[in-house]
Coordinates of C-alpha atoms in Angstrom, one line a residue:
M1 CA 4.6 65.5 18.3
Q2 CA 1.0 66.0 17.4
M3 CA 1.6 64.2 14.1
L4 CA 3.2 61.2 15.9
K5 CA 0.2 61.2 18.3
A6 CA -2.2 61.2 15.4
Y7 CA -0.3 58.4 13.7
E8 CA -0.3 56.4 16.9
M9 CA -4.0 56.8 17.3
T10 CA -4.5 55.6 13.7
I11 CA -2.4 52.5 14.2
N12 CA -4.3 51.7 17.4
H13 CA -7.5 52.1 15.6
L14 CA -6.4 49.7 12.9
L15 CA -5.4 47.1 15.5
L16 CA -8.7 47.5 17.2
M17 CA -10.5 46.8 13.9
Q18 CA -8.3 43.7 13.3
K19 CA -9.1 42.4 16.8
E20 CA -12.8 43.0 16.1
N21 CA -12.7 41.0 12.8
Y22 CA -10.8 38.2 14.5
D23 CA -13.3 37.9 17.3
L24 CA -16.1 38.1 14.8
R25 CA -14.7 35.1 12.8
A26 CA -14.1 33.1 16.0
A27 CA -17.7 33.7 17.2
H28 CA -19.0 32.8 13.7
E29 CA -17.1 29.5 13.7
K30 CA -18.4 28.7 17.2
D31 CA -21.9 29.4 16.0
K32 CA -21.4 27.2 13.0
Q33 CA -20.2 24.3 15.1
K34 CA -23.1 24.7 17.4
R35 CA -25.5 24.5 14.5
Q36 CA -23.8 21.3 13.3
R37 CA -24.2 19.7 16.7
S38 CA -27.8 20.8 16.8
K39 CA -28.4 19.3 13.4
K40 CA -26.8 16.0 14.4
Q41 CA -28.8 15.8 17.6
I42 CA -32.1 16.6 15.9
S43 CA -31.5 13.9 13.3
I44 CA -30.5 11.3 15.8
E45 CA -33.5 11.9 18.1
Q46 CA -36.2 12.3 15.4
G47 CA -34.7 10.0 12.7
I48 CA -35.4 12.6 10.0
T49 CA -33.6 12.7 6.6
R50 CA -30.5 14.7 6.0
G51 CA -32.4 17.1 3.7
E52 CA -35.1 17.7 6.3
A53 CA -32.4 18.3 9.0
Q54 CA -30.7 20.9 6.8
A55 CA -34.0 22.6 6.1
L56 CA -34.8 22.7 9.8
I57 CA -31.4 24.1 10.7
Q58 CA -31.6 26.7 8.0
G59 CA -34.9 27.8 9.4
Q60 CA -33.4 28.2 12.8
V61 CA -30.5 30.2 11.3
K62 CA -32.9 32.5 9.5
A63 CA -34.9 33.0 12.7
S64 CA -31.9 33.7 14.8
H65 CA -30.5 36.2 12.2
A66 CA -33.3 38.8 12.4
V67 CA -32.4 41.9 10.4
T68 CA -31.7 44.8 12.7
T69 CA -29.8 47.9 11.5
T70 CA -27.2 49.7 13.4
P71 CA -27.3 53.5 12.8
A72 CA -24.3 54.8 11.0
A73 CA -21.8 56.9 12.9
P74 CA -22.4 60.6 12.2
A75 CA -19.8 62.5 10.3
N76 CA -17.4 64.5 12.4
P77 CA -18.6 68.1 12.1
E78 CA -15.4 69.5 13.4
L79 CA -13.4 68.3 10.3
P80 CA -14.3 69.8 7.0
A81 CA -13.5 67.4 4.1
S82 CA -11.7 70.1 2.0
Q83 CA -9.2 71.0 4.7
P84 CA -6.3 69.0 6.2
V85 CA -6.8 67.6 9.6
P86 CA -5.8 70.0 12.4
L87 CA -3.6 68.1 14.7
G88 CA -5.2 69.7 17.8
S89 CA -8.8 69.1 16.7
L90 CA -8.9 65.3 17.1
S91 CA -11.9 64.3 19.2
P92 CA -13.6 61.0 20.1
N93 CA -16.2 61.6 17.3
Y94 CA -13.4 61.2 14.8
L95 CA -13.0 57.5 15.6
P96 CA -15.4 55.2 13.8
T97 CA -18.1 53.7 16.0
F98 CA -18.2 49.9 16.3
T99 CA -21.2 47.7 16.8
P100 CA -20.8 45.3 19.8
L101 CA -20.0 41.7 18.8
S102 CA -23.1 40.3 20.3
S103 CA -25.4 42.6 18.3
R104 CA -23.4 41.9 15.2
L105 CA -23.8 38.1 15.4
T106 CA -27.6 38.5 15.7
S107 CA -28.3 41.6 13.7
T108 CA -26.3 41.2 10.5
P109 CA -28.3 39.2 7.9
L110 CA -26.5 36.3 6.1
T111 CA -26.1 36.9 2.4
S112 CA -27.0 34.2 0.0
K113 CA -23.4 33.6 -0.8
S114 CA -22.3 33.1 2.8
A115 CA -25.3 30.9 3.4
K116 CA -24.3 28.7 0.5
M117 CA -20.7 28.5 1.9
D118 CA -22.0 27.5 5.4
S119 CA -24.2 24.8 3.8
K120 CA -21.2 23.4 1.9
E121 CA -19.0 23.5 5.0
Q122 CA -21.7 21.7 7.0
Q123 CA -21.8 19.0 4.4
H124 CA -18.1 18.7 4.3
D125 CA -17.5 18.7 8.1
S126 CA -20.4 16.5 9.1
E127 CA -19.6 13.3 10.9
P128 CA -21.2 9.8 10.3
S129 CA -24.5 9.6 12.1
T130 CA -27.8 7.8 11.9
L131 CA -29.1 10.1 9.2
R132 CA -31.4 8.3 6.8
E133 CA -30.4 9.2 3.3
D134 CA -33.0 9.5 0.6
S135 CA -30.5 7.7 -1.6
N136 CA -29.2 4.2 -1.0
V137 CA -26.4 5.2 1.4
P138 CA -26.1 2.8 4.4
T139 CA -26.6 4.3 7.8
A140 CA -24.2 3.9 10.7
S141 CA -24.9 3.7 14.4
P142 CA -23.9 6.8 16.4
N143 CA -22.4 4.6 19.2
A144 CA -20.4 2.4 16.8
P145 CA -16.7 2.8 16.6
S146 CA -15.6 4.9 13.7
S147 CA -13.7 2.4 11.6
E148 CA -13.4 5.1 8.9
K149 CA -11.6 7.4 11.3
Q150 CA -9.3 4.6 12.4
Q151 CA -8.5 3.9 8.7
N152 CA -7.9 7.6 8.0
D153 CA -5.5 7.8 11.0
S154 CA -3.4 5.0 9.6
Q155 CA -3.4 6.3 6.0
L156 CA 0.0 7.4 4.7
P157 CA 0.6 11.1 3.8
A158 CA 0.4 11.9 0.1
P159 CA 3.6 11.4 -2.0
L160 CA 5.9 14.4 -2.3
N161 CA 7.2 13.9 -5.8
G162 CA 10.3 15.9 -6.6
V163 CA 11.2 17.4 -3.2
F164 CA 14.8 17.1 -2.0
M165 CA 13.9 14.7 0.9
A166 CA 12.2 12.4 -1.6
W167 CA 15.3 12.3 -3.8
L168 CA 17.3 11.5 -0.7
Q169 CA 15.1 8.4 -0.3
V170 CA 16.0 7.4 -3.8
A171 CA 19.7 7.8 -3.0
G172 CA 19.4 5.8 0.2
A173 CA 17.4 3.0 -1.6
W174 CA 20.0 2.9 -4.3
T175 CA 22.8 2.2 -1.8
I176 CA 20.7 -0.6 -0.3
M177 CA 19.9 -2.2 -3.7
F178 CA 23.5 -1.8 -4.6
N179 CA 24.5 -3.9 -1.6
V180 CA 21.8 -6.5 -1.5
L181 CA 21.0 -7.2 -5.2
G182 CA 24.6 -6.6 -6.2
L183 CA 25.8 -9.4 -4.0
L184 CA 22.8 -11.7 -4.6
N185 CA 23.0 -11.3 -8.3
S186 CA 26.8 -11.9 -8.2
Y187 CA 26.5 -15.3 -6.6
G188 CA 27.4 -16.8 -10.0
Q189 CA 30.9 -15.6 -9.4
F190 CA 30.9 -17.2 -6.0
Q191 CA 29.6 -20.4 -7.6
N192 CA 32.4 -20.4 -10.1
I193 CA 35.1 -19.9 -7.4
Y194 CA 33.5 -22.6 -5.2
E195 CA 33.3 -25.1 -8.0
T196 CA 36.9 -24.6 -9.3
D197 CA 38.7 -24.0 -6.0
L198 CA 37.3 -23.7 -2.5
L199 CA 34.6 -26.4 -2.8
K200 CA 35.7 -28.3 -5.8
N201 CA 34.7 -31.6 -4.2
E202 CA 31.1 -30.6 -4.1
S203 CA 28.6 -30.9 -7.0
A204 CA 27.2 -27.9 -8.8
S205 CA 23.7 -28.6 -7.4
T206 CA 25.0 -28.7 -3.9
I207 CA 27.0 -25.5 -4.2
S208 CA 24.0 -23.7 -5.7
W209 CA 22.0 -24.3 -2.5
I210 CA 24.2 -21.6 -0.9
G211 CA 23.0 -18.9 -3.2
S212 CA 19.4 -20.1 -3.7
A213 CA 18.9 -20.6 0.1
Q214 CA 20.3 -17.1 0.7
F215 CA 17.6 -15.7 -1.5
L216 CA 15.0 -17.6 0.5
V217 CA 16.4 -16.4 3.9
C218 CA 16.4 -12.8 2.6
Y219 CA 12.9 -12.9 1.4
L220 CA 11.5 -14.9 4.4
V221 CA 12.9 -12.3 6.8
C222 CA 10.8 -9.7 4.8
I223 CA 7.7 -11.3 6.4
F224 CA 8.8 -10.0 9.8
T225 CA 10.3 -6.7 8.5
G226 CA 7.1 -5.7 6.7
P227 CA 4.9 -5.1 9.8
L228 CA 7.8 -3.4 11.6
L229 CA 8.3 -1.0 8.7
D230 CA 4.6 -0.2 8.4
T231 CA 4.7 0.9 12.1
G232 CA 7.7 3.2 11.5
H233 CA 10.7 1.1 12.8
L234 CA 12.9 2.0 9.7
H235 CA 16.2 2.8 11.5
L236 CA 16.0 -0.2 13.8
L237 CA 15.9 -2.4 10.7
L238 CA 18.7 -0.6 8.9
G239 CA 20.9 -0.6 12.0
I240 CA 20.6 -4.2 12.9
G241 CA 20.6 -5.3 9.2
T242 CA 23.8 -3.5 8.5
L243 CA 25.6 -5.0 11.5
V244 CA 24.4 -8.5 10.6
T245 CA 25.3 -8.2 6.9
V246 CA 28.8 -6.9 7.6
F247 CA 29.5 -9.6 10.2
G248 CA 28.3 -12.3 7.8
L249 CA 30.5 -11.1 5.0
M250 CA 33.6 -11.0 7.3
M251 CA 32.9 -14.6 8.3
V252 CA 32.6 -15.7 4.7
S253 CA 36.2 -14.5 4.1
L254 CA 37.3 -16.9 6.9
C255 CA 35.4 -20.0 5.7
H256 CA 37.0 -23.2 4.3
S257 CA 34.3 -25.9 4.4
Y258 CA 30.8 -26.2 2.9
Y259 CA 28.8 -25.9 6.2
Q260 CA 30.8 -22.8 7.1
F261 CA 30.0 -21.1 3.8
F262 CA 26.3 -22.1 4.3
L263 CA 26.1 -20.7 7.8
A264 CA 27.9 -17.4 7.1
Q265 CA 26.8 -16.6 3.5
T266 CA 23.3 -18.2 3.5
I267 CA 22.0 -17.8 7.0
V268 CA 23.8 -14.8 8.6
T269 CA 24.2 -12.6 5.5
G270 CA 20.8 -13.6 4.2
I271 CA 19.2 -12.4 7.5
G272 CA 21.1 -9.1 7.2
F273 CA 19.9 -8.7 3.6
G274 CA 16.3 -9.4 4.6
L275 CA 16.4 -6.7 7.3
I276 CA 17.5 -4.0 4.9
F277 CA 16.0 -5.0 1.5
L278 CA 12.3 -4.4 2.2
P279 CA 12.9 -0.8 3.4
A280 CA 14.5 0.0 0.0
S281 CA 11.6 -1.6 -1.8
S282 CA 8.9 0.1 0.2
V283 CA 10.1 3.5 1.5
V284 CA 10.7 5.0 -2.0
S285 CA 7.1 4.2 -3.0
Q286 CA 5.8 6.3 -0.1
W287 CA 7.6 9.4 -1.3
F288 CA 7.4 8.8 -5.1
S289 CA 4.9 7.3 -7.5
T290 CA 7.8 5.6 -9.2
R291 CA 11.0 3.9 -8.0
T292 CA 14.4 3.1 -9.5
P293 CA 15.9 0.0 -7.8
L294 CA 19.5 -0.5 -9.1
A295 CA 21.9 -3.3 -8.7
I296 CA 25.4 -3.8 -10.0
G297 CA 27.5 -6.8 -9.3
I298 CA 31.1 -6.4 -8.1
S299 CA 33.9 -8.9 -8.6
I300 CA 37.6 -8.7 -7.9
G301 CA 39.2 -11.7 -6.0
F302 CA 38.3 -13.7 -2.8
P303 CA 39.1 -13.3 1.0
W304 CA 39.9 -9.6 0.8
T305 CA 37.3 -9.1 -2.0
V306 CA 34.6 -10.2 0.4
R307 CA 36.1 -8.1 3.2
I308 CA 36.1 -5.1 1.0
M309 CA 32.5 -5.9 0.2
G310 CA 31.8 -5.9 3.9
F311 CA 33.4 -2.5 4.3
M312 CA 31.5 -1.1 1.3
V313 CA 28.2 -2.3 2.8
L314 CA 29.0 -0.7 6.1
G315 CA 29.9 2.7 4.5
T316 CA 27.0 2.9 2.1
M317 CA 24.5 1.6 4.7
L318 CA 25.5 4.4 7.1
F319 CA 24.5 6.9 4.4
A320 CA 21.2 5.1 3.8
A321 CA 20.4 5.1 7.5
A322 CA 21.2 8.8 7.8
V323 CA 18.9 10.0 5.0
M324 CA 16.0 7.6 4.8
R325 CA 12.6 8.3 6.5
V326 CA 9.6 6.1 6.7
R327 CA 6.1 7.7 6.4
V328 CA 3.3 6.3 8.6
G329 CA -0.1 7.5 9.6
E330 CA -0.9 9.4 12.8
N331 CA -2.0 6.2 14.6
P332 CA -0.5 3.2 12.7
R333 CA -2.3 0.0 13.5
K334 CA -0.4 -3.0 14.8
R335 CA 0.3 -5.6 12.1
K336 CA 0.2 -9.4 12.2
V337 CA 3.4 -11.0 11.1
I338 CA 1.6 -13.2 8.7
D339 CA -1.9 -11.9 7.7
L340 CA -3.4 -14.6 5.6
T341 CA -6.5 -12.4 4.9
H342 CA -4.4 -10.7 2.2
F343 CA -4.5 -13.9 0.2
K344 CA -8.3 -13.6 -0.1
D345 CA -7.5 -11.0 -2.7
K346 CA -7.4 -13.3 -5.8
L347 CA -5.4 -10.9 -7.9
Y348 CA -2.7 -10.5 -5.3
L349 CA -2.6 -14.3 -4.7
I350 CA -2.3 -15.2 -8.4
A351 CA 0.3 -12.5 -9.0
C352 CA 2.4 -14.0 -6.2
L353 CA 2.1 -17.4 -7.9
S354 CA 3.4 -15.8 -11.1
F355 CA 6.4 -14.3 -9.3
F356 CA 7.1 -17.7 -7.7
V357 CA 7.2 -19.6 -11.0
N358 CA 9.3 -16.8 -12.5
F359 CA 12.0 -17.1 -9.9
L360 CA 12.2 -20.8 -10.5
G361 CA 14.1 -20.0 -13.7
L362 CA 15.3 -16.4 -13.3
Y363 CA 18.6 -16.8 -11.6
V364 CA 19.7 -20.0 -13.2
F365 CA 21.6 -18.2 -15.9
Y366 CA 23.1 -15.9 -13.3
Y367 CA 24.7 -19.0 -11.7
Y368 CA 25.7 -21.0 -14.7
I369 CA 26.4 -18.6 -17.6
S370 CA 30.2 -18.5 -16.8
L371 CA 30.3 -22.3 -16.7
Y372 CA 28.3 -22.5 -20.0
A373 CA 30.7 -20.1 -21.7
T374 CA 33.8 -22.1 -20.8
E375 CA 32.4 -25.6 -21.3
V376 CA 30.2 -25.1 -24.4
A377 CA 31.5 -22.0 -26.2
G378 CA 35.2 -22.5 -25.3
T379 CA 35.5 -19.0 -23.8
D380 CA 38.7 -18.1 -22.0
Q381 CA 38.4 -18.2 -18.2
S382 CA 39.5 -14.6 -17.8
L383 CA 36.7 -13.4 -20.1
A384 CA 34.2 -15.8 -18.5
N385 CA 34.8 -14.3 -15.2
Y386 CA 33.5 -11.0 -16.5
L387 CA 30.3 -12.3 -18.0
L388 CA 28.4 -11.9 -14.7
A389 CA 29.5 -8.2 -14.5
I390 CA 28.4 -7.8 -18.1
L391 CA 25.1 -9.4 -17.3
N392 CA 24.6 -7.0 -14.3
A393 CA 25.5 -4.1 -16.5
G394 CA 22.7 -5.0 -18.9
S395 CA 20.5 -5.4 -15.8
F396 CA 21.3 -1.8 -14.8
L397 CA 19.6 -0.4 -17.9
G398 CA 16.9 -3.1 -17.7
R399 CA 15.7 -1.7 -14.4
L400 CA 15.5 1.9 -15.7
I401 CA 14.1 1.8 -19.2
P402 CA 11.3 -0.8 -18.7
N403 CA 10.2 0.8 -15.5
W404 CA 9.9 4.1 -17.3
I405 CA 7.9 2.4 -20.1
A406 CA 5.7 0.7 -17.5
G407 CA 4.8 4.0 -16.0
R408 CA 3.4 5.1 -19.3
Y409 CA 1.8 1.9 -20.7
G410 CA 1.1 -0.3 -17.6
L411 CA 3.1 -2.4 -15.3
M412 CA 1.7 -5.8 -16.2
N413 CA 1.7 -5.0 -19.9
V414 CA 5.4 -4.4 -19.8
Q415 CA 6.1 -7.4 -17.6
I416 CA 4.2 -9.7 -20.0
I417 CA 6.0 -8.4 -23.0
F418 CA 9.4 -8.9 -21.4
G419 CA 8.3 -12.3 -20.2
V420 CA 7.7 -13.4 -23.8
I421 CA 11.0 -12.0 -24.9
S422 CA 12.9 -13.7 -22.0
S423 CA 11.4 -17.1 -22.8
A424 CA 12.3 -16.8 -26.5
L425 CA 15.8 -15.7 -25.6
A426 CA 16.2 -18.6 -23.3
F427 CA 15.4 -21.1 -26.0
A428 CA 17.7 -19.2 -28.4
L429 CA 20.6 -20.2 -26.1
L430 CA 20.3 -23.7 -27.4
G431 CA 21.8 -22.6 -30.7
I432 CA 24.5 -20.3 -29.3
K433 CA 27.9 -22.0 -29.3
T434 CA 30.4 -19.2 -29.7
T435 CA 32.0 -16.7 -27.4
G436 CA 30.6 -13.7 -29.2
G437 CA 27.1 -15.2 -29.1
V438 CA 27.4 -15.9 -25.4
V439 CA 28.5 -12.3 -24.6
A440 CA 25.6 -10.9 -26.7
F441 CA 23.2 -13.2 -25.0
T442 CA 24.5 -12.1 -21.6
V443 CA 24.0 -8.4 -22.3
V444 CA 20.4 -8.9 -23.7
Y445 CA 19.4 -11.4 -21.0
G446 CA 20.5 -9.0 -18.3
F447 CA 18.3 -6.3 -19.9
V448 CA 15.2 -8.3 -20.5
S449 CA 15.3 -10.2 -17.2
A450 CA 15.7 -7.1 -15.0
P451 CA 12.0 -6.2 -15.0
Y452 CA 11.4 -9.6 -13.2
V453 CA 13.1 -8.1 -10.2
S454 CA 12.0 -4.4 -10.3
L455 CA 8.4 -4.6 -11.6
P456 CA 6.9 -7.1 -9.0
I457 CA 7.2 -4.4 -6.4
P458 CA 5.0 -1.8 -8.1
I459 CA 2.7 -4.5 -9.3
V460 CA 2.0 -5.6 -5.7
T461 CA 1.5 -2.0 -4.6
S462 CA -0.9 -1.4 -7.5
L463 CA -3.0 -4.4 -6.5
S464 CA -3.1 -3.0 -2.9
P465 CA -5.3 0.0 -2.5
D466 CA -4.5 0.5 1.2
K467 CA -1.0 2.1 1.3
S468 CA -0.6 1.5 5.0
V469 CA -0.1 -2.3 4.4
W470 CA 2.2 -2.1 1.4
A471 CA 5.3 -3.2 3.4
T472 CA 3.3 -6.1 4.9
R473 CA 2.1 -7.3 1.5
L474 CA 5.5 -6.9 -0.1
G475 CA 7.1 -8.9 2.7
M476 CA 4.6 -11.8 2.2
S477 CA 5.1 -11.8 -1.5
F478 CA 8.9 -11.8 -1.1
A479 CA 8.6 -14.9 1.0
I480 CA 6.8 -16.6 -1.8
I481 CA 9.4 -15.4 -4.3
G482 CA 12.2 -16.6 -2.0
L483 CA 10.8 -20.2 -2.2
G484 CA 11.0 -20.0 -6.0
A485 CA 14.6 -18.8 -5.8
L486 CA 15.4 -21.5 -3.3
I487 CA 14.1 -24.3 -5.5
G488 CA 14.9 -23.1 -9.0
S489 CA 18.7 -23.2 -9.2
P490 CA 19.3 -26.5 -7.3
V491 CA 16.7 -28.1 -9.6
A492 CA 18.5 -26.7 -12.6
G493 CA 21.8 -27.9 -11.2
A494 CA 20.4 -31.4 -10.7
I495 CA 19.1 -31.3 -14.3
L496 CA 22.6 -30.2 -15.5
G497 CA 24.3 -33.2 -13.9
D498 CA 28.0 -33.7 -13.1
S499 CA 31.0 -32.7 -15.2
N500 CA 31.1 -36.0 -17.0
N501 CA 27.5 -35.9 -18.2
R502 CA 26.3 -32.4 -18.7
N503 CA 22.7 -31.7 -19.8
W504 CA 22.7 -28.1 -20.9
A505 CA 19.7 -28.5 -23.1
G506 CA 17.6 -29.6 -20.1
L507 CA 18.7 -26.7 -18.0
I508 CA 17.9 -24.2 -20.8
V509 CA 14.5 -25.7 -21.4
W510 CA 13.7 -25.6 -17.7
C511 CA 14.3 -21.8 -17.7
G512 CA 12.3 -21.2 -20.9
V513 CA 9.3 -23.1 -19.6
M514 CA 9.3 -21.3 -16.3
F515 CA 9.2 -18.0 -18.1
I516 CA 6.3 -19.1 -20.3
V517 CA 4.3 -20.4 -17.4
S518 CA 5.0 -17.2 -15.3
T519 CA 3.9 -15.0 -18.2
A520 CA 0.7 -17.0 -18.7
I521 CA -0.2 -16.7 -15.0
L522 CA 0.4 -12.9 -15.0
T523 CA -1.7 -12.6 -18.2
T524 CA -4.5 -14.2 -16.2
V525 CA -4.2 -11.5 -13.5
R526 CA -4.3 -8.8 -16.2
T527 CA -7.4 -10.4 -17.7
M528 CA -9.2 -10.6 -14.4
K529 CA -8.4 -7.0 -13.7
V530 CA -9.2 -5.3 -17.1
G531 CA -10.7 -8.0 -19.2
F532 CA -9.6 -9.0 -22.7
K533 CA -8.9 -5.4 -23.8
L534 CA -5.5 -5.2 -25.4
F535 CA -4.8 -1.4 -25.5
V536 CA -5.6 -0.7 -21.8
K537 CA -3.0 0.5 -19.3
A538 CA -2.8 -2.3 -16.6

């Protein structure tokens, strides 16, 4: 019992020491905050420099920390050091004596090390004030609103590369890209079915408006989804977008006339795509420094094919809505739907122009490669139907490998190189007249054209230092891209002409020239950013 009692007294003694240390730290922190407020008040009232204020405060600290010594507790005479502690001989003198907190705060001198730490903490924790710097640092009014604090409140948390939740965002974004880009890029198969069966009385140019206008609607809706996403409304967008997309696809399966296809596939499905596409493009960049947007086209037959697509969209979008999380600041600022002040950034504006010109020619081959194979190369229709799937298979790798290279050597550098290759490949199609050549062209074009879809997203974010407006800027740039997608394919269809007078050379030249102009404009952006240096990551 006596041993247990001694053990209990020792434990109580340790707890008392712990409480004393905690109270000491709390009092020291309060004293530090008081000195900081005093420093700020003195500098505001007297208009002294920061260095003078620090010297004055340090003088006050030294004056308030007068050195007084506390006599050490006498050793316990009842307990010889060479003998074990008799359990019955414990007395109050055995317990160490403690100096009161008030006397500790004023009597213990600050060491030089602790003084330096306090000085660093004061510099780190100090708030903007009217301190006049000896250097050329602008001063701020003490009564002015803290715009810096508001900006910090809206800043996104730092990326969490590699954590499980971050990889879930990649999986969710993959399902969205699978649905949106898979269906958009597969419109060439719809075009072929419409021209040969369902809408065979309409011209190729008229039919291509269904797909190109669907791109425009999708990207225009991104203008409205960007501000909503920046303020944290991710699941609202995914929920409504999923329902609208599934409804639109189900209606496509019931259509028989041109206006019905246009309303269901272009307007309704395009709106649904626009609501869910931007979250996939933006959310991953909040969790990762890189992203992997993937898109694979699907083709199997028509009314029930489209219905199956609708069910696939519904199932995969439920997974995306369950795992994806948007990251916003503590106090996200409200966003304008269209904030034209972003276009004052010349690099951003010219980059958007480059993307616009690029999309004037990008999807032309997606729409017409099957028709080119049957009419020019004499390819069997059963094989021609698979060309779009082959093109999208090449596009799958084209959104992985170039993105990885771009992370090492620069986004615009890789985009420019692949732009030159795409333009050369487009003109090479003028000499391809065989089935084997068309298949090879389809694979290579799918690979080299894919960065035109995946790299504009990180390029826009790299030109936008404020992460809290990434979704807004992406939405505005997508609207511009959508205009290019709207105009490009119908213009190419008009150049191609009707079945009695095809002008394939004009269509091919149109695509090649658009790639050259787009690459030249993006080269201008790179030059404005880093100059004429060739071996610089940009």
